[in-house]
Amino acid sequence: MYEIIYEPEAEFALLEIVLFYVEKSGFEFGESINNRICEHIKRLEKMPFRSHESSLVPNTREFLIEKLPYKAFLKVEEANKKVFILNIIHTSRQFPS
């Protein structure tokens, strides 16, 4: 099994996502969004390569969050059995070319 490690940028992004939903629909809904994202990312513990190589960010992988408009950018450190969650972004976010 792989250890999931959230980098500070990913933790901050997750907090911003949750706060957006708390402000929009209340605490319980924000908490449910947090749980859904974290539980989905937790699946990478068993199968980190279910993510795909990113065409947007070199040397990273992308993992779509089911039924939510977000994806996680990550790196898999196979030798140490670690998955580093680098960031979580909205899928509509535009990247510079």
Short mmCIF file of N, CA, C and O in Angstrom, two decimals:
data_model
loop_
_atom_site.label_atom_id
_atom_site.label_comp_id
_atom_site.label_asym_id
_atom_site.label_seq_id
_atom_site.Cartn_x
_atom_site.Cartn_y
_atom_site.Cartn_z
N MET A 1 0.82 -1.18 0.00
CA MET A 1 0.00 0.00 0.00
C MET A 1 0.88 1.26 0.00
O MET A 1 1.93 1.28 0.60
N TYR A 2 0.41 2.28 -0.68
CA TYR A 2 1.13 3.54 -0.78
C TYR A 2 0.61 4.52 0.28
O TYR A 2 -0.56 4.51 0.61
N GLU A 3 1.51 5.34 0.78
CA GLU A 3 1.14 6.40 1.72
C GLU A 3 0.76 7.65 0.92
O GLU A 3 1.47 8.05 0.00
N ILE A 4 -0.37 8.26 1.27
CA ILE A 4 -0.82 9.49 0.63
C ILE A 4 -0.32 10.67 1.45
O ILE A 4 -0.57 10.74 2.66
N ILE A 5 0.37 11.59 0.80
CA ILE A 5 0.91 12.77 1.47
C ILE A 5 0.41 14.01 0.72
O ILE A 5 0.65 14.15 -0.48
N TYR A 6 -0.29 14.88 1.44
CA TYR A 6 -0.77 16.13 0.85
C TYR A 6 0.28 17.21 1.04
O TYR A 6 0.67 17.51 2.17
N GLU A 7 0.74 17.77 -0.06
CA GLU A 7 1.66 18.90 0.01
C GLU A 7 0.88 20.13 0.47
O GLU A 7 -0.34 20.19 0.31
N PRO A 8 1.56 21.14 1.05
CA PRO A 8 0.85 22.32 1.55
C PRO A 8 -0.05 22.99 0.52
O PRO A 8 -1.16 23.42 0.85
N GLU A 9 0.37 23.06 -0.73
CA GLU A 9 -0.45 23.70 -1.77
C GLU A 9 -1.77 22.92 -1.96
O GLU A 9 -2.83 23.52 -2.14
N ALA A 10 -1.70 21.61 -1.90
CA ALA A 10 -2.90 20.78 -2.05
C ALA A 10 -3.81 20.94 -0.83
O ALA A 10 -5.04 21.01 -0.97
N GLU A 11 -3.23 21.00 0.36
CA GLU A 11 -4.03 21.21 1.57
C GLU A 11 -4.77 22.55 1.51
O GLU A 11 -5.94 22.64 1.85
N PHE A 12 -4.06 23.59 1.05
CA PHE A 12 -4.67 24.91 0.93
C PHE A 12 -5.78 24.91 -0.11
O PHE A 12 -6.86 25.47 0.09
N ALA A 13 -5.54 24.25 -1.24
CA ALA A 13 -6.55 24.17 -2.31
C ALA A 13 -7.79 23.44 -1.80
O ALA A 13 -8.92 23.88 -2.06
N LEU A 14 -7.60 22.36 -1.06
CA LEU A 14 -8.74 21.61 -0.52
C LEU A 14 -9.52 22.48 0.46
O LEU A 14 -10.76 22.51 0.44
N LEU A 15 -8.83 23.22 1.29
CA LEU A 15 -9.49 24.13 2.24
C LEU A 15 -10.31 25.18 1.49
O LEU A 15 -11.46 25.44 1.86
N GLU A 16 -9.75 25.75 0.43
CA GLU A 16 -10.49 26.75 -0.36
C GLU A 16 -11.74 26.14 -1.00
O GLU A 16 -12.79 26.77 -1.04
N ILE A 17 -11.62 24.93 -1.50
CA ILE A 17 -12.77 24.24 -2.11
C ILE A 17 -13.86 24.04 -1.07
O ILE A 17 -15.03 24.35 -1.31
N VAL A 18 -13.47 23.53 0.08
CA VAL A 18 -14.45 23.25 1.15
C VAL A 18 -15.11 24.55 1.61
O VAL A 18 -16.34 24.62 1.77
N LEU A 19 -14.32 25.60 1.81
CA LEU A 19 -14.89 26.88 2.25
C LEU A 19 -15.86 27.45 1.22
O LEU A 19 -16.88 28.03 1.59
N PHE A 20 -15.57 27.26 -0.04
CA PHE A 20 -16.49 27.70 -1.09
C PHE A 20 -17.85 27.03 -0.92
O PHE A 20 -18.89 27.69 -0.96
N TYR A 21 -17.84 25.72 -0.71
CA TYR A 21 -19.10 24.99 -0.57
C TYR A 21 -19.79 25.28 0.77
O TYR A 21 -21.01 25.28 0.84
N VAL A 22 -19.01 25.53 1.81
CA VAL A 22 -19.60 25.91 3.10
C VAL A 22 -20.34 27.23 2.95
O VAL A 22 -21.49 27.37 3.39
N GLU A 23 -19.70 28.21 2.31
CA GLU A 23 -20.34 29.51 2.11
C GLU A 23 -21.57 29.41 1.21
O GLU A 23 -22.56 30.10 1.42
N LYS A 24 -21.49 28.54 0.21
CA LYS A 24 -22.56 28.41 -0.76
C LYS A 24 -23.75 27.61 -0.22
O LYS A 24 -24.89 27.98 -0.43
N SER A 25 -23.45 26.51 0.51
CA SER A 25 -24.52 25.57 0.87
C SER A 25 -24.50 25.09 2.32
O SER A 25 -25.28 24.22 2.67
N GLY A 26 -23.59 25.61 3.12
CA GLY A 26 -23.58 25.25 4.53
C GLY A 26 -22.49 24.27 4.91
O GLY A 26 -21.86 23.63 4.06
N PHE A 27 -22.28 24.18 6.22
CA PHE A 27 -21.18 23.38 6.77
C PHE A 27 -21.28 21.91 6.39
O PHE A 27 -20.29 21.29 5.98
N GLU A 28 -22.45 21.32 6.54
CA GLU A 28 -22.59 19.89 6.28
C GLU A 28 -22.26 19.55 4.83
O GLU A 28 -21.62 18.53 4.55
N PHE A 29 -22.69 20.40 3.91
CA PHE A 29 -22.40 20.14 2.50
C PHE A 29 -20.90 20.28 2.24
O PHE A 29 -20.31 19.46 1.54
N GLY A 30 -20.28 21.31 2.81
CA GLY A 30 -18.83 21.48 2.66
C GLY A 30 -18.07 20.30 3.21
O GLY A 30 -17.10 19.83 2.60
N GLU A 31 -18.52 19.81 4.35
CA GLU A 31 -17.88 18.64 4.96
C GLU A 31 -18.04 17.40 4.07
O GLU A 31 -17.10 16.61 3.91
N SER A 32 -19.20 17.25 3.45
CA SER A 32 -19.42 16.09 2.57
C SER A 32 -18.53 16.18 1.33
O SER A 32 -18.02 15.16 0.86
N ILE A 33 -18.31 17.39 0.81
CA ILE A 33 -17.42 17.57 -0.34
C ILE A 33 -15.99 17.19 0.07
O ILE A 33 -15.28 16.48 -0.66
N ASN A 34 -15.56 17.65 1.23
CA ASN A 34 -14.23 17.31 1.74
C ASN A 34 -14.08 15.79 1.84
O ASN A 34 -13.08 15.23 1.37
N ASN A 35 -15.07 15.13 2.42
CA ASN A 35 -15.00 13.67 2.58
C ASN A 35 -14.97 12.96 1.23
O ASN A 35 -14.22 12.00 1.06
N ARG A 36 -15.77 13.44 0.28
CA ARG A 36 -15.80 12.79 -1.04
C ARG A 36 -14.45 12.92 -1.74
O ARG A 36 -13.95 11.96 -2.32
N ILE A 37 -13.85 14.10 -1.68
CA ILE A 37 -12.55 14.30 -2.32
C ILE A 37 -11.49 13.44 -1.65
O ILE A 37 -10.73 12.72 -2.33
N CYS A 38 -11.44 13.48 -0.33
CA CYS A 38 -10.41 12.72 0.40
C CYS A 38 -10.57 11.21 0.22
O CYS A 38 -9.58 10.50 0.06
N GLU A 39 -11.81 10.74 0.25
CA GLU A 39 -12.05 9.31 0.07
C GLU A 39 -11.67 8.87 -1.34
O GLU A 39 -11.14 7.78 -1.53
N HIS A 40 -11.93 9.70 -2.31
CA HIS A 40 -11.58 9.36 -3.68
C HIS A 40 -10.06 9.30 -3.84
O HIS A 40 -9.51 8.36 -4.44
N ILE A 41 -9.37 10.29 -3.29
CA ILE A 41 -7.90 10.31 -3.36
C ILE A 41 -7.31 9.13 -2.60
O ILE A 41 -6.30 8.56 -3.00
N LYS A 42 -7.96 8.73 -1.53
CA LYS A 42 -7.49 7.60 -0.71
C LYS A 42 -7.40 6.31 -1.54
O LYS A 42 -6.58 5.43 -1.24
N ARG A 43 -8.18 6.21 -2.59
CA ARG A 43 -8.13 5.03 -3.46
C ARG A 43 -6.76 4.84 -4.09
O ARG A 43 -6.40 3.73 -4.50
N LEU A 44 -6.00 5.91 -4.17
CA LEU A 44 -4.66 5.82 -4.75
C LEU A 44 -3.70 5.01 -3.88
O LEU A 44 -2.65 4.61 -4.35
N GLU A 45 -4.07 4.79 -2.61
CA GLU A 45 -3.23 3.96 -1.73
C GLU A 45 -2.99 2.58 -2.34
O GLU A 45 -1.90 2.03 -2.23
N LYS A 46 -4.01 2.04 -2.96
CA LYS A 46 -3.91 0.69 -3.52
C LYS A 46 -3.49 0.69 -4.98
O LYS A 46 -2.83 -0.24 -5.42
N MET A 47 -3.91 1.71 -5.72
CA MET A 47 -3.63 1.73 -7.16
C MET A 47 -3.24 3.13 -7.62
O MET A 47 -4.03 3.83 -8.26
N PRO A 48 -2.04 3.58 -7.29
CA PRO A 48 -1.66 4.95 -7.65
C PRO A 48 -1.55 5.19 -9.16
O PRO A 48 -1.67 6.32 -9.61
N PHE A 49 -1.39 4.13 -9.92
CA PHE A 49 -1.24 4.31 -11.36
C PHE A 49 -2.58 4.26 -12.09
O PHE A 49 -2.63 4.20 -13.32
N ARG A 50 -3.67 4.33 -11.32
CA ARG A 50 -4.97 4.53 -11.97
C ARG A 50 -5.10 5.99 -12.42
O ARG A 50 -6.01 6.34 -13.13
N SER A 51 -4.18 6.81 -11.96
CA SER A 51 -4.07 8.18 -12.46
C SER A 51 -3.36 8.12 -13.82
O SER A 51 -2.78 7.11 -14.17
N HIS A 52 -3.42 9.21 -14.58
CA HIS A 52 -2.75 9.20 -15.88
C HIS A 52 -1.70 10.31 -15.94
O HIS A 52 -1.76 11.29 -15.21
N GLU A 53 -0.74 10.11 -16.82
CA GLU A 53 0.31 11.11 -16.98
C GLU A 53 -0.29 12.43 -17.43
O GLU A 53 -1.15 12.47 -18.30
N SER A 54 0.18 13.50 -16.82
CA SER A 54 -0.35 14.83 -17.13
C SER A 54 0.26 15.37 -18.42
O SER A 54 1.47 15.29 -18.62
N SER A 55 -0.60 15.93 -19.25
CA SER A 55 -0.11 16.63 -20.43
C SER A 55 0.04 18.12 -20.14
O SER A 55 0.56 18.87 -20.95
N LEU A 56 -0.42 18.53 -18.95
CA LEU A 56 -0.39 19.95 -18.57
C LEU A 56 0.81 20.31 -17.71
O LEU A 56 1.39 21.39 -17.85
N VAL A 57 1.16 19.43 -16.79
CA VAL A 57 2.25 19.69 -15.85
C VAL A 57 3.28 18.57 -16.00
O VAL A 57 2.98 17.41 -15.72
N PRO A 58 4.48 18.90 -16.47
CA PRO A 58 5.50 17.87 -16.70
C PRO A 58 5.83 17.07 -15.43
O PRO A 58 5.81 17.60 -14.32
N ASN A 59 6.08 15.79 -15.62
CA ASN A 59 6.52 14.88 -14.55
C ASN A 59 5.49 14.71 -13.44
O ASN A 59 5.86 14.48 -12.28
N THR A 60 4.23 14.88 -13.76
CA THR A 60 3.17 14.65 -12.77
C THR A 60 2.10 13.75 -13.39
O THR A 60 2.13 13.45 -14.58
N ARG A 61 1.17 13.36 -12.54
CA ARG A 61 0.03 12.57 -12.96
C ARG A 61 -1.23 13.32 -12.56
O ARG A 61 -1.19 14.18 -11.67
N GLU A 62 -2.35 13.00 -13.21
CA GLU A 62 -3.64 13.62 -12.90
C GLU A 62 -4.63 12.53 -12.49
O GLU A 62 -4.60 11.42 -13.04
N PHE A 63 -5.49 12.90 -11.55
CA PHE A 63 -6.50 11.96 -11.07
C PHE A 63 -7.81 12.71 -10.93
O PHE A 63 -7.92 13.62 -10.10
N LEU A 64 -8.79 12.37 -11.76
CA LEU A 64 -10.09 13.02 -11.72
C LEU A 64 -10.87 12.57 -10.49
O LEU A 64 -10.89 11.38 -10.15
N ILE A 65 -11.52 13.51 -9.84
CA ILE A 65 -12.36 13.22 -8.68
C ILE A 65 -13.76 12.91 -9.22
O ILE A 65 -14.38 13.76 -9.85
N GLU A 66 -14.22 11.71 -8.97
CA GLU A 66 -15.52 11.26 -9.50
C GLU A 66 -16.66 12.16 -9.08
O GLU A 66 -16.77 12.53 -7.91
N LYS A 67 -17.50 12.49 -10.04
CA LYS A 67 -18.75 13.23 -9.82
C LYS A 67 -18.55 14.62 -9.23
O LYS A 67 -19.48 15.21 -8.69
N LEU A 68 -17.32 15.13 -9.32
CA LEU A 68 -17.03 16.50 -8.90
C LEU A 68 -16.12 17.13 -9.96
O LEU A 68 -15.35 16.42 -10.60
N PRO A 69 -16.16 18.44 -10.12
CA PRO A 69 -15.37 19.07 -11.17
C PRO A 69 -13.94 19.39 -10.74
O PRO A 69 -13.44 20.50 -10.94
N TYR A 70 -13.26 18.42 -10.14
CA TYR A 70 -11.90 18.63 -9.65
C TYR A 70 -10.99 17.50 -10.08
O TYR A 70 -11.43 16.38 -10.31
N LYS A 71 -9.70 17.85 -10.15
CA LYS A 71 -8.69 16.82 -10.37
C LYS A 71 -7.49 17.12 -9.49
O LYS A 71 -7.22 18.28 -9.16
N ALA A 72 -6.82 16.05 -9.12
CA ALA A 72 -5.63 16.16 -8.29
C ALA A 72 -4.40 15.95 -9.18
O ALA A 72 -4.40 15.08 -10.05
N PHE A 73 -3.40 16.76 -8.96
CA PHE A 73 -2.10 16.56 -9.58
C PHE A 73 -1.22 15.88 -8.55
O PHE A 73 -1.22 16.27 -7.36
N LEU A 74 -0.47 14.88 -8.97
CA LEU A 74 0.29 14.08 -8.01
C LEU A 74 1.57 13.55 -8.61
O LEU A 74 1.76 13.57 -9.82
N LYS A 75 2.42 13.09 -7.72
CA LYS A 75 3.63 12.37 -8.10
C LYS A 75 3.65 11.07 -7.32
O LYS A 75 3.31 11.05 -6.13
N VAL A 76 4.05 10.00 -7.99
CA VAL A 76 4.15 8.70 -7.35
C VAL A 76 5.63 8.40 -7.16
O VAL A 76 6.40 8.43 -8.12
N GLU A 77 5.99 8.12 -5.93
CA GLU A 77 7.37 7.73 -5.61
C GLU A 77 7.32 6.23 -5.34
O GLU A 77 7.04 5.79 -4.22
N GLU A 78 7.57 5.48 -6.39
CA GLU A 78 7.39 4.03 -6.31
C GLU A 78 8.34 3.37 -5.32
O GLU A 78 7.95 2.47 -4.58
N ALA A 79 9.58 3.81 -5.29
CA ALA A 79 10.59 3.18 -4.42
C ALA A 79 10.20 3.25 -2.95
O ALA A 79 10.44 2.31 -2.20
N ASN A 80 9.60 4.38 -2.54
CA ASN A 80 9.22 4.56 -1.13
C ASN A 80 7.73 4.34 -0.88
O ASN A 80 7.25 4.59 0.22
N LYS A 81 7.00 3.93 -1.93
CA LYS A 81 5.56 3.67 -1.81
C LYS A 81 4.82 4.90 -1.27
O LYS A 81 4.07 4.82 -0.31
N LYS A 82 5.05 6.05 -1.93
CA LYS A 82 4.39 7.29 -1.52
C LYS A 82 3.73 7.96 -2.71
O LYS A 82 4.26 7.93 -3.82
N VAL A 83 2.58 8.57 -2.45
CA VAL A 83 1.88 9.38 -3.45
C VAL A 83 1.79 10.78 -2.87
O VAL A 83 1.21 10.99 -1.81
N PHE A 84 2.39 11.73 -3.57
CA PHE A 84 2.36 13.12 -3.13
C PHE A 84 1.27 13.86 -3.89
O PHE A 84 1.33 13.96 -5.13
N ILE A 85 0.27 14.35 -3.18
CA ILE A 85 -0.78 15.15 -3.79
C ILE A 85 -0.25 16.58 -3.84
O ILE A 85 -0.02 17.21 -2.80
N LEU A 86 -0.02 17.08 -5.04
CA LEU A 86 0.62 18.38 -5.23
C LEU A 86 -0.38 19.53 -5.22
O LEU A 86 -0.09 20.61 -4.71
N ASN A 87 -1.55 19.28 -5.82
CA ASN A 87 -2.57 20.33 -5.90
C ASN A 87 -3.90 19.69 -6.29
O ASN A 87 -3.93 18.61 -6.86
N ILE A 88 -4.98 20.39 -6.00
CA ILE A 88 -6.32 19.98 -6.39
C ILE A 88 -6.94 21.20 -7.06
O ILE A 88 -7.01 22.27 -6.44
N ILE A 89 -7.36 21.04 -8.31
CA ILE A 89 -7.87 22.20 -9.04
C ILE A 89 -9.22 21.89 -9.69
O ILE A 89 -9.56 20.73 -9.92
N HIS A 90 -9.95 22.95 -10.00
CA HIS A 90 -11.20 22.83 -10.74
C HIS A 90 -10.85 22.47 -12.18
O HIS A 90 -9.89 23.01 -12.75
N THR A 91 -11.62 21.58 -12.78
CA THR A 91 -11.30 21.11 -14.13
C THR A 91 -11.43 22.20 -15.20
O THR A 91 -10.88 22.06 -16.28
N SER A 92 -12.14 23.28 -14.90
CA SER A 92 -12.28 24.34 -15.89
C SER A 92 -11.11 25.33 -15.87
O SER A 92 -11.04 26.22 -16.71
N ARG A 93 -10.21 25.16 -14.92
CA ARG A 93 -9.07 26.08 -14.82
C ARG A 93 -8.21 26.00 -16.08
O ARG A 93 -7.87 24.92 -16.55
N GLN A 94 -7.87 27.14 -16.60
CA GLN A 94 -7.05 27.23 -17.81
C GLN A 94 -5.58 27.31 -17.43
O GLN A 94 -5.20 28.03 -16.53
N PHE A 95 -4.76 26.57 -18.18
CA PHE A 95 -3.32 26.58 -17.95
C PHE A 95 -2.65 27.36 -19.08
O PHE A 95 -3.10 27.30 -20.22
N PRO A 96 -1.56 28.06 -18.77
CA PRO A 96 -0.83 28.75 -19.85
C PRO A 96 -0.25 27.72 -20.83
O PRO A 96 0.09 26.63 -20.44
N SER A 97 -0.16 28.08 -22.09
CA SER A 97 0.39 27.17 -23.11
C SER A 97 1.89 27.11 -23.00
O SER A 97 2.55 28.01 -22.69
#
